[in-house]
Amino acid sequence: MLLASVSFVAVGGFLSNQIASALYDERFDQFSAEAGSALVDTKAVFRDSSATDRDTTSRLVLDSVNALVGSETDAPRQSILVPISGEGLFIPTTVSQDGATAGMLPPDLQSAVRDGQDIYWAPITIPVTQDGDQDAPGIAFGTQVQLPPERSPYALYVYYDLSSMQSTLDYIHGVLWLVGLVLLLVIGGITWYVTRSVMLPVSHAASVSEKLASGQLQERMEVSGEDEVARLGASFNHMAGSLQDQITQLAQLSQMQQRFVSDVSHELRTPLTTVRMAAEVLHDARDEFNPVNKRSAEILFDQVERFQALLADLLEISRFDAGAAVLEAESVDVVQLVQHAIDGARPLAERLGSDLRIVSAETECIADADGRRIDRILRNLIVNALEHGEARPVEIHIACNPEAVAVAVRDHGIGMTPLEASRVFDRFWRADPARARTTGGSGLGLSIATEDARLHHAWLEAWGMPGEGACFR
């Protein structure tokens, strides 16, 4: 609407200017020819007159001034005779119309007529009423004449009243404004209708999209008609239906996978318990075996322990996937949990030759958390740091305030790239598959730690640099 309004004003102004210019130029040529001819004829009359007294000259002036009056209805012509100087003055200012004065003539025009012998012109303002409240545009032509018998210089003017032309232009302006307003209203109505017919379906599509994103997969758009918007709605509904089917299939497949993992894990626990009991018996009696059988018993015991830890991790992951994990929060001291995790990992640290130490000024950090899950997170991070710490010191930083608590485990070992840091929490992912594990982890420790952190509405992040170590916070 704003652009249309500006366009109408620009076009209307251009048309108005062109019409006024064309009308003025046409009438100016006509007035210039008429006024020039009349002034030259009158000038010749004064020049050839044989008047010798004031009365004869006065009658000649009055007749000549009245003879210059034009009766055209669209631009009536009037005349004025004005003395140029007071020397030899015996005829005062003479006008052909009541109310006309020499004061309405522009000073520039009067100066040009006084100093030259040609015919000059200038636009003027003609007072329509005596008090001057209303003025009309006009155009004046003037030349210098000499009255007999002394040949005293006078200025003779003829002027045209252009009120009729101005009324015509005002009417044209009014028509242009009215047509512009009507067109603007029509364009506004069309714009409102088209915008409404397009935006309502788009707004409805946005609302349906938000509902689909929130999980209301049964939502669809209302389709009516056969235009492009209706085709868009039909395509949108087809896409929503396809997405619903695929999401439903994926959800069912995910549930089947979760149930399969859970069922397999549960079913394996019974035979695994039996195998572990047999492995413990063999491990306890390994000193009575020959070296080959003794080593086999030790390997069997270690792998059964690892298998049991893997089953426990798979069961925990299946509980997270099924949404069955429950947070049992209570007030715990995070500093004590860190110390407990360090005590549990100290044998591994001594075997690997790494130094575990706490770097913190905090002596107590009380938080509402599940102590078992926080301890599991800490153990995973510390063991992971020892595994990749290259026998260098491992630092555990603790910080807290009334709103939050944070623990960071920093090692100075092999480190990792930013790409590896972004994937380190993926299940069963290893930065270097060829690297041997010291503790024989399941590959799910960091994934479980991430889920434990999310259960606390917290987060777990990692940083690393090759050769400079890594930090998990």
Coordinates of C-alpha atoms in Angstrom, one line a residue:
M1 CA 0.0 0.0 0.0
L2 CA 2.8 2.4 0.8
L3 CA 4.6 1.6 -2.5
A4 CA 1.3 2.1 -4.4
S5 CA 0.6 5.4 -2.6
V6 CA 4.1 6.7 -3.5
S7 CA 3.6 5.5 -7.1
F8 CA 0.3 7.2 -7.4
V9 CA 1.6 10.5 -6.0
A10 CA 4.6 10.3 -8.4
V11 CA 2.5 9.5 -11.5
G12 CA -0.2 12.0 -10.5
G13 CA 2.4 14.8 -10.0
F14 CA 3.9 14.0 -13.3
L15 CA 0.6 14.0 -15.1
S16 CA -0.5 17.2 -13.4
N17 CA 2.8 18.9 -14.3
Q18 CA 2.6 17.8 -17.9
I19 CA -1.1 18.9 -18.3
A20 CA -0.4 22.3 -16.7
S21 CA 2.7 22.8 -18.8
A22 CA 0.9 21.9 -22.0
L23 CA -2.1 24.1 -21.2
Y24 CA 0.1 27.0 -20.1
D25 CA 2.4 26.8 -23.1
E26 CA -0.5 26.7 -25.5
R27 CA -2.3 29.6 -24.0
F28 CA 0.9 31.6 -23.5
D29 CA 1.7 31.5 -27.2
Q30 CA -1.9 32.7 -27.9
F31 CA -1.8 35.5 -25.3
S32 CA 1.7 36.6 -26.4
A33 CA 0.6 37.0 -30.0
E34 CA -2.6 38.8 -29.1
A35 CA -1.0 41.1 -26.6
G36 CA 1.9 41.9 -28.8
S37 CA -0.4 42.8 -31.7
A38 CA -2.7 44.9 -29.5
L39 CA 0.2 46.7 -27.8
V40 CA 1.9 47.5 -31.2
D41 CA -1.4 48.8 -32.7
T42 CA -2.1 50.9 -29.6
K43 CA 1.4 52.2 -29.6
A44 CA 1.0 53.2 -33.3
V45 CA -2.3 55.0 -32.4
F46 CA -0.6 57.1 -29.8
R47 CA 2.4 57.8 -32.1
D48 CA 0.2 58.9 -35.0
S49 CA -2.3 60.8 -32.9
S50 CA -2.7 64.6 -33.7
A51 CA -4.1 65.4 -30.2
T52 CA -2.9 68.7 -28.9
D53 CA -4.8 69.3 -25.7
R54 CA -5.3 67.3 -22.5
D55 CA -9.0 66.5 -23.1
T56 CA -8.4 65.1 -26.5
T57 CA -5.5 63.0 -25.1
S58 CA -7.6 61.8 -22.2
R59 CA -10.4 60.6 -24.5
L60 CA -7.8 59.0 -26.7
V61 CA -6.2 57.2 -23.7
L62 CA -9.6 56.1 -22.3
D63 CA -10.7 54.8 -25.7
S64 CA -7.5 53.0 -26.3
V65 CA -7.4 51.4 -22.8
N66 CA -11.0 50.2 -23.1
A67 CA -10.3 49.0 -26.6
L68 CA -7.6 46.6 -25.2
V69 CA -10.2 44.8 -23.1
G70 CA -10.9 41.2 -24.3
S71 CA -14.1 39.4 -23.7
E72 CA -12.9 35.8 -23.8
T73 CA -14.7 33.9 -21.0
D74 CA -11.8 31.6 -20.2
A75 CA -9.1 34.4 -20.0
P76 CA -10.5 37.9 -20.0
R77 CA -8.0 40.7 -20.9
Q78 CA -7.7 44.1 -19.2
S79 CA -5.3 47.0 -19.5
I80 CA -3.4 49.6 -17.4
L81 CA -1.7 52.8 -18.4
V82 CA 0.9 53.9 -15.9
P83 CA 3.0 57.1 -15.9
I84 CA 6.8 56.3 -16.0
S85 CA 8.0 59.7 -14.6
G86 CA 6.4 62.8 -13.2
E87 CA 7.9 65.1 -15.8
G88 CA 5.2 66.5 -18.1
L89 CA 2.6 64.3 -16.4
F90 CA -1.0 65.2 -17.2
I91 CA -2.7 61.8 -17.6
P92 CA -2.9 59.7 -14.3
T93 CA -2.9 56.0 -14.1
T94 CA -5.8 54.6 -16.1
V95 CA -7.3 51.1 -15.7
S96 CA -9.9 49.2 -17.6
Q97 CA -11.2 47.2 -14.6
D98 CA -12.3 48.3 -11.2
G99 CA -10.0 47.2 -8.5
A100 CA -6.9 46.9 -10.8
T101 CA -3.9 48.8 -9.6
A102 CA -0.3 49.3 -10.8
G103 CA 0.8 47.7 -7.5
M104 CA -0.1 44.2 -8.7
L105 CA 2.5 44.5 -11.5
P106 CA 5.9 42.9 -10.6
P107 CA 8.7 45.4 -10.1
D108 CA 10.9 43.6 -12.5
L109 CA 8.3 44.0 -15.3
Q110 CA 7.9 47.7 -14.5
S111 CA 11.7 48.2 -14.6
A112 CA 12.1 46.4 -17.9
V113 CA 9.3 48.5 -19.5
R114 CA 10.8 51.7 -18.1
D115 CA 14.2 51.0 -19.5
G116 CA 13.4 49.3 -22.8
Q117 CA 11.3 49.6 -25.9
D118 CA 10.4 45.9 -26.4
I119 CA 7.3 44.0 -25.2
Y120 CA 7.9 42.3 -21.9
W121 CA 5.9 39.9 -19.9
A122 CA 5.7 38.4 -16.3
P123 CA 3.3 36.3 -14.2
I124 CA 1.2 38.3 -11.8
T125 CA -1.3 37.8 -9.0
I126 CA -4.7 39.4 -9.5
P127 CA -6.7 40.2 -6.4
V128 CA -10.2 38.9 -6.9
T129 CA -11.7 40.5 -3.7
Q130 CA -11.1 43.9 -2.4
D131 CA -9.6 42.7 0.9
G132 CA -7.2 40.4 -1.0
D133 CA -8.3 37.2 0.7
Q134 CA -8.6 35.5 -2.7
D135 CA -6.1 35.9 -5.5
A136 CA -6.1 34.7 -9.1
P137 CA -3.1 33.9 -11.3
G138 CA -2.5 36.0 -14.4
I139 CA 0.0 37.0 -16.9
A140 CA 0.9 40.6 -17.9
F141 CA 2.5 42.1 -21.1
G142 CA 3.8 45.6 -21.2
T143 CA 5.6 48.1 -23.4
Q144 CA 6.6 51.7 -23.3
V145 CA 4.3 54.3 -25.2
Q146 CA 4.6 58.0 -25.7
L147 CA 1.4 60.2 -25.4
P148 CA 0.9 63.3 -27.5
P149 CA 1.5 66.1 -27.6
E150 CA 4.6 66.2 -25.3
R151 CA 5.5 62.6 -26.1
S152 CA 5.6 61.8 -22.4
P153 CA 6.7 58.2 -21.6
Y154 CA 4.0 55.9 -20.2
A155 CA 3.9 52.2 -19.5
L156 CA 1.0 50.3 -21.2
Y157 CA 0.1 46.9 -19.9
V158 CA -2.4 44.2 -20.8
Y159 CA -3.0 41.3 -18.5
Y160 CA -5.0 38.1 -18.7
D161 CA -7.0 36.6 -15.8
L162 CA -6.2 32.9 -15.7
S163 CA -8.8 32.0 -13.0
S164 CA -10.6 29.7 -15.5
M165 CA -7.4 27.8 -16.3
Q166 CA -6.6 27.5 -12.6
S167 CA -10.2 26.1 -12.0
T168 CA -9.6 23.6 -14.8
L169 CA -6.3 22.5 -13.3
D170 CA -7.9 22.3 -9.9
Y171 CA -10.6 20.1 -11.3
I172 CA -8.1 17.9 -13.0
H173 CA -6.2 17.7 -9.7
G174 CA -9.3 16.7 -7.9
V175 CA -10.1 14.0 -10.5
L176 CA -6.5 12.7 -10.2
W177 CA -6.7 12.6 -6.4
L178 CA -10.2 10.9 -6.5
V179 CA -9.0 8.3 -9.1
G180 CA -5.8 7.7 -7.1
L181 CA -7.8 7.2 -3.9
V182 CA -10.3 4.8 -5.6
L183 CA -7.4 2.8 -7.2
L184 CA -5.6 2.7 -3.9
L185 CA -8.7 1.3 -2.2
V186 CA -9.2 -1.2 -5.0
I187 CA -5.5 -2.3 -4.9
G188 CA -5.7 -2.5 -1.1
G189 CA -8.8 -4.7 -1.3
I190 CA -7.1 -7.0 -3.9
T191 CA -3.9 -7.1 -1.8
W192 CA -5.8 -7.9 1.4
Y193 CA -7.8 -10.7 -0.4
V194 CA -4.7 -12.2 -2.1
T195 CA -2.6 -11.9 1.0
R196 CA -5.3 -13.5 3.2
S197 CA -5.9 -16.3 0.7
V198 CA -2.1 -17.1 0.7
M199 CA -1.1 -16.3 4.3
L200 CA -3.9 -18.1 6.1
P201 CA -2.9 -21.5 4.6
V202 CA 0.8 -20.7 5.3
S203 CA 0.0 -19.7 8.9
H204 CA -2.0 -22.9 9.2
A205 CA 0.9 -24.9 7.8
A206 CA 3.2 -23.3 10.3
S207 CA 0.9 -24.2 13.1
V208 CA 0.6 -27.8 11.9
S209 CA 4.4 -28.0 11.5
E210 CA 4.9 -26.9 15.1
K211 CA 2.4 -29.5 16.3
L212 CA 4.1 -32.2 14.2
A213 CA 7.5 -31.1 15.7
S214 CA 6.0 -31.4 19.2
G215 CA 5.0 -35.0 18.5
Q216 CA 1.4 -34.7 17.3
L217 CA 1.9 -36.7 14.2
Q218 CA -1.8 -37.0 13.4
E219 CA -2.1 -33.3 12.6
R220 CA -3.0 -32.4 9.0
M221 CA -3.8 -29.3 7.0
E222 CA -7.3 -28.5 5.7
V223 CA -7.3 -28.6 1.9
S224 CA -9.9 -26.9 -0.2
G225 CA -9.9 -26.0 -3.9
E226 CA -7.5 -26.9 -6.6
D227 CA -5.1 -24.0 -6.7
E228 CA -1.4 -24.0 -5.9
V229 CA -2.1 -23.5 -2.2
A230 CA -4.4 -26.5 -2.2
R231 CA -1.6 -28.5 -3.9
L232 CA 0.8 -27.3 -1.3
G233 CA -1.6 -28.4 1.5
A234 CA -2.0 -31.8 -0.2
S235 CA 1.7 -32.2 -0.6
F236 CA 2.3 -31.2 3.0
N237 CA -0.3 -33.7 4.3
H238 CA 1.3 -36.4 2.1
M239 CA 4.7 -35.5 3.6
A240 CA 3.3 -35.5 7.1
G241 CA 1.7 -38.9 6.6
S242 CA 5.0 -40.3 5.2
L243 CA 6.9 -38.9 8.1
Q244 CA 4.4 -40.4 10.6
D245 CA 4.7 -43.8 9.0
Q246 CA 8.5 -43.7 9.0
I247 CA 8.7 -42.4 12.6
T248 CA 6.2 -45.0 13.7
Q249 CA 8.3 -47.7 12.0
L250 CA 11.5 -46.4 13.5
A251 CA 9.9 -46.2 17.0
Q252 CA 8.6 -49.8 16.7
L253 CA 12.1 -50.9 15.5
S254 CA 13.7 -49.0 18.3
Q255 CA 11.4 -50.6 20.8
M256 CA 12.1 -54.0 19.3
Q257 CA 15.8 -53.4 19.5
Q258 CA 15.6 -52.2 23.1
R259 CA 13.5 -55.2 24.0
F260 CA 15.9 -57.5 22.2
V261 CA 18.9 -56.1 24.0
S262 CA 17.1 -56.2 27.4
D263 CA 15.8 -59.7 26.9
V264 CA 19.2 -61.0 25.6
S265 CA 21.0 -59.3 28.5
H266 CA 18.6 -60.8 31.0
E267 CA 18.7 -64.2 29.4
L268 CA 22.5 -64.2 29.5
R269 CA 22.8 -63.3 33.1
T270 CA 21.8 -66.9 34.3
P271 CA 24.3 -68.8 32.2
L272 CA 26.9 -66.1 32.8
T273 CA 26.5 -66.5 36.5
T274 CA 27.1 -70.3 36.1
V275 CA 30.1 -69.7 33.9
R276 CA 31.5 -67.1 36.4
M277 CA 31.1 -69.5 39.3
A278 CA 33.0 -72.2 37.3
A279 CA 35.6 -69.6 36.3
E280 CA 36.1 -68.6 39.9
V281 CA 36.6 -72.2 40.9
L282 CA 39.2 -72.6 38.2
H283 CA 40.8 -69.3 39.1
D284 CA 41.1 -70.2 42.7
A285 CA 42.7 -73.6 41.9
R286 CA 45.0 -72.2 39.1
D287 CA 48.1 -72.8 41.2
E288 CA 47.6 -76.5 40.9
F289 CA 47.6 -76.3 37.1
N290 CA 50.4 -76.4 34.7
P291 CA 51.5 -73.0 33.3
V292 CA 49.3 -73.2 30.2
N293 CA 46.1 -74.2 32.1
K294 CA 46.9 -71.6 34.8
R295 CA 47.1 -68.8 32.2
S296 CA 43.9 -70.1 30.5
A297 CA 42.1 -70.0 33.9
E298 CA 43.3 -66.4 34.5
I299 CA 42.2 -65.3 31.0
L300 CA 38.8 -67.0 31.4
F301 CA 38.2 -65.3 34.7
D302 CA 39.2 -61.8 33.3
Q303 CA 37.0 -62.2 30.2
V304 CA 34.0 -63.4 32.2
E305 CA 34.4 -60.3 34.5
R306 CA 34.5 -58.1 31.4
F307 CA 31.5 -59.9 29.9
Q308 CA 29.6 -59.4 33.1
A309 CA 30.5 -55.7 33.1
L310 CA 29.4 -55.4 29.5
L311 CA 26.0 -57.0 30.3
A312 CA 25.5 -54.6 33.2
D313 CA 26.3 -51.7 30.9
L314 CA 23.9 -53.0 28.2
L315 CA 21.1 -53.3 30.8
E316 CA 21.8 -49.8 32.0
I317 CA 21.7 -48.5 28.4
S318 CA 18.5 -50.3 27.7
R319 CA 16.9 -48.7 30.8
F320 CA 18.0 -45.3 29.5
D321 CA 16.6 -46.0 26.0
A322 CA 13.3 -47.2 27.5
G323 CA 13.0 -44.2 29.7
A324 CA 13.0 -46.4 32.8
A325 CA 16.0 -44.8 34.4
V326 CA 15.0 -43.0 37.6
L327 CA 16.9 -40.3 39.5
E328 CA 17.2 -40.9 43.2
A329 CA 18.4 -37.5 44.2
E330 CA 19.6 -36.6 47.7
S331 CA 22.0 -34.2 49.3
V332 CA 25.5 -35.5 48.7
D333 CA 29.0 -34.0 49.0
V334 CA 30.6 -34.0 45.6
V335 CA 34.1 -33.6 47.1
Q336 CA 33.6 -36.9 49.0
L337 CA 32.3 -38.6 45.9
V338 CA 35.5 -37.5 44.0
Q339 CA 37.7 -38.8 46.8
H340 CA 35.8 -42.1 46.8
A341 CA 36.2 -42.5 43.1
I342 CA 40.0 -41.7 43.4
D343 CA 40.3 -44.3 46.1
G344 CA 38.7 -46.9 43.8
A345 CA 41.0 -46.1 40.9
R346 CA 44.2 -45.8 42.9
P347 CA 45.3 -49.4 42.3
L348 CA 45.0 -48.9 38.6
A349 CA 46.9 -45.6 38.9
E350 CA 49.7 -47.2 40.8
R351 CA 50.0 -50.0 38.3
L352 CA 50.1 -47.5 35.4
G353 CA 52.4 -45.1 37.3
S354 CA 50.1 -42.1 37.2
D355 CA 49.6 -39.6 40.1
L356 CA 46.0 -38.8 41.0
R357 CA 45.4 -35.5 42.8
I358 CA 42.6 -33.1 43.5
V359 CA 43.1 -29.4 42.5
S360 CA 40.5 -27.4 44.3
A361 CA 40.1 -25.0 47.2
E362 CA 36.7 -26.4 48.0
T363 CA 36.4 -28.7 51.0
E364 CA 32.7 -29.3 50.6
C365 CA 30.2 -29.1 47.7
I366 CA 26.7 -30.1 48.7
A367 CA 24.3 -30.8 45.8
D368 CA 21.0 -32.6 45.2
A369 CA 22.2 -35.6 43.1
D370 CA 22.1 -39.3 42.7
G371 CA 25.3 -40.3 44.5
R372 CA 25.5 -43.7 42.7
R373 CA 25.3 -42.2 39.2
I374 CA 27.7 -39.3 40.0
D375 CA 30.2 -41.9 41.4
R376 CA 29.8 -43.9 38.2
I377 CA 30.5 -40.8 36.0
L378 CA 33.6 -39.9 38.1
R379 CA 34.9 -43.5 37.9
N380 CA 34.4 -43.6 34.1
L381 CA 36.2 -40.3 33.6
I382 CA 39.1 -41.1 36.0
V383 CA 39.7 -44.6 34.5
N384 CA 39.5 -43.1 31.0
A385 CA 42.1 -40.5 32.0
L386 CA 44.4 -43.1 33.4
E387 CA 44.0 -45.3 30.4
H388 CA 45.1 -42.5 28.0
G389 CA 47.3 -40.5 30.4
E390 CA 50.6 -42.1 29.4
A391 CA 51.7 -42.5 33.0
R392 CA 51.5 -38.8 33.6
P393 CA 49.6 -37.0 36.4
V394 CA 45.8 -36.8 36.3
E395 CA 44.2 -33.8 37.9
I396 CA 40.6 -33.5 39.2
H397 CA 39.3 -30.0 39.5
I398 CA 36.3 -29.1 41.6
A399 CA 34.4 -25.8 41.7
C400 CA 31.0 -24.9 43.0
N401 CA 28.7 -22.0 43.9
P402 CA 25.2 -21.7 45.3
E403 CA 23.7 -22.6 41.9
A404 CA 26.0 -25.2 40.3
V405 CA 28.9 -27.6 40.8
A406 CA 31.4 -28.8 38.2
V407 CA 34.1 -31.5 38.2
A408 CA 36.8 -31.6 35.5
V409 CA 39.2 -34.5 34.9
R410 CA 42.4 -33.4 33.2
D411 CA 45.1 -35.7 31.8
H412 CA 48.3 -35.0 29.9
G413 CA 48.4 -38.0 27.7
I414 CA 47.9 -38.7 24.0
G415 CA 45.0 -36.2 23.7
M416 CA 42.5 -36.2 20.9
T417 CA 41.4 -34.0 17.9
P418 CA 38.3 -31.8 18.0
L419 CA 36.6 -34.4 15.7
E420 CA 37.4 -37.2 18.1
A421 CA 36.2 -35.0 21.0
S422 CA 32.8 -34.6 19.3
R423 CA 32.5 -38.4 18.9
V424 CA 34.0 -39.6 22.2
F425 CA 30.6 -40.1 23.8
D426 CA 29.2 -42.3 21.0
R427 CA 28.5 -45.9 21.9
F428 CA 31.3 -48.4 21.3
W429 CA 33.4 -45.7 19.6
R430 CA 37.2 -45.8 20.0
A431 CA 39.7 -43.1 18.8
D432 CA 42.3 -45.8 18.1
P433 CA 40.8 -49.3 17.6
A434 CA 44.3 -50.8 17.6
R435 CA 45.1 -49.5 21.1
A436 CA 45.0 -52.2 23.7
R437 CA 42.7 -51.6 26.8
T438 CA 44.3 -52.0 30.2
T439 CA 41.1 -52.5 32.1
G440 CA 39.1 -54.1 29.3
G441 CA 36.2 -51.7 29.3
S442 CA 32.9 -52.3 27.4
G443 CA 33.0 -49.2 25.3
L444 CA 29.8 -47.8 26.8
G445 CA 31.3 -46.0 29.9
L446 CA 31.2 -42.5 28.5
S447 CA 27.8 -43.0 26.9
I448 CA 26.4 -44.1 30.2
A449 CA 28.1 -41.2 31.9
T450 CA 26.5 -38.8 29.4
E451 CA 23.0 -40.3 30.1
D452 CA 23.6 -40.0 33.8
A453 CA 24.5 -36.4 33.4
R454 CA 21.4 -35.7 31.3
L455 CA 19.3 -37.3 34.0
H456 CA 20.5 -34.6 36.3
H457 CA 19.7 -31.9 33.8
A458 CA 23.5 -31.4 33.5
W459 CA 25.9 -31.9 30.7
L460 CA 29.2 -33.6 29.9
E461 CA 31.7 -32.1 27.5
A462 CA 35.2 -32.9 26.3
W463 CA 38.2 -31.1 25.1
G464 CA 41.4 -32.5 23.7
M465 CA 44.6 -31.7 21.8
P466 CA 46.9 -34.3 20.3
G467 CA 50.0 -34.7 22.5
E468 CA 48.6 -32.3 25.1
G469 CA 46.1 -34.4 26.8
A470 CA 42.3 -34.1 27.3
C471 CA 39.8 -32.7 29.7
F472 CA 36.4 -34.0 30.5
R473 CA 34.0 -31.7 32.5

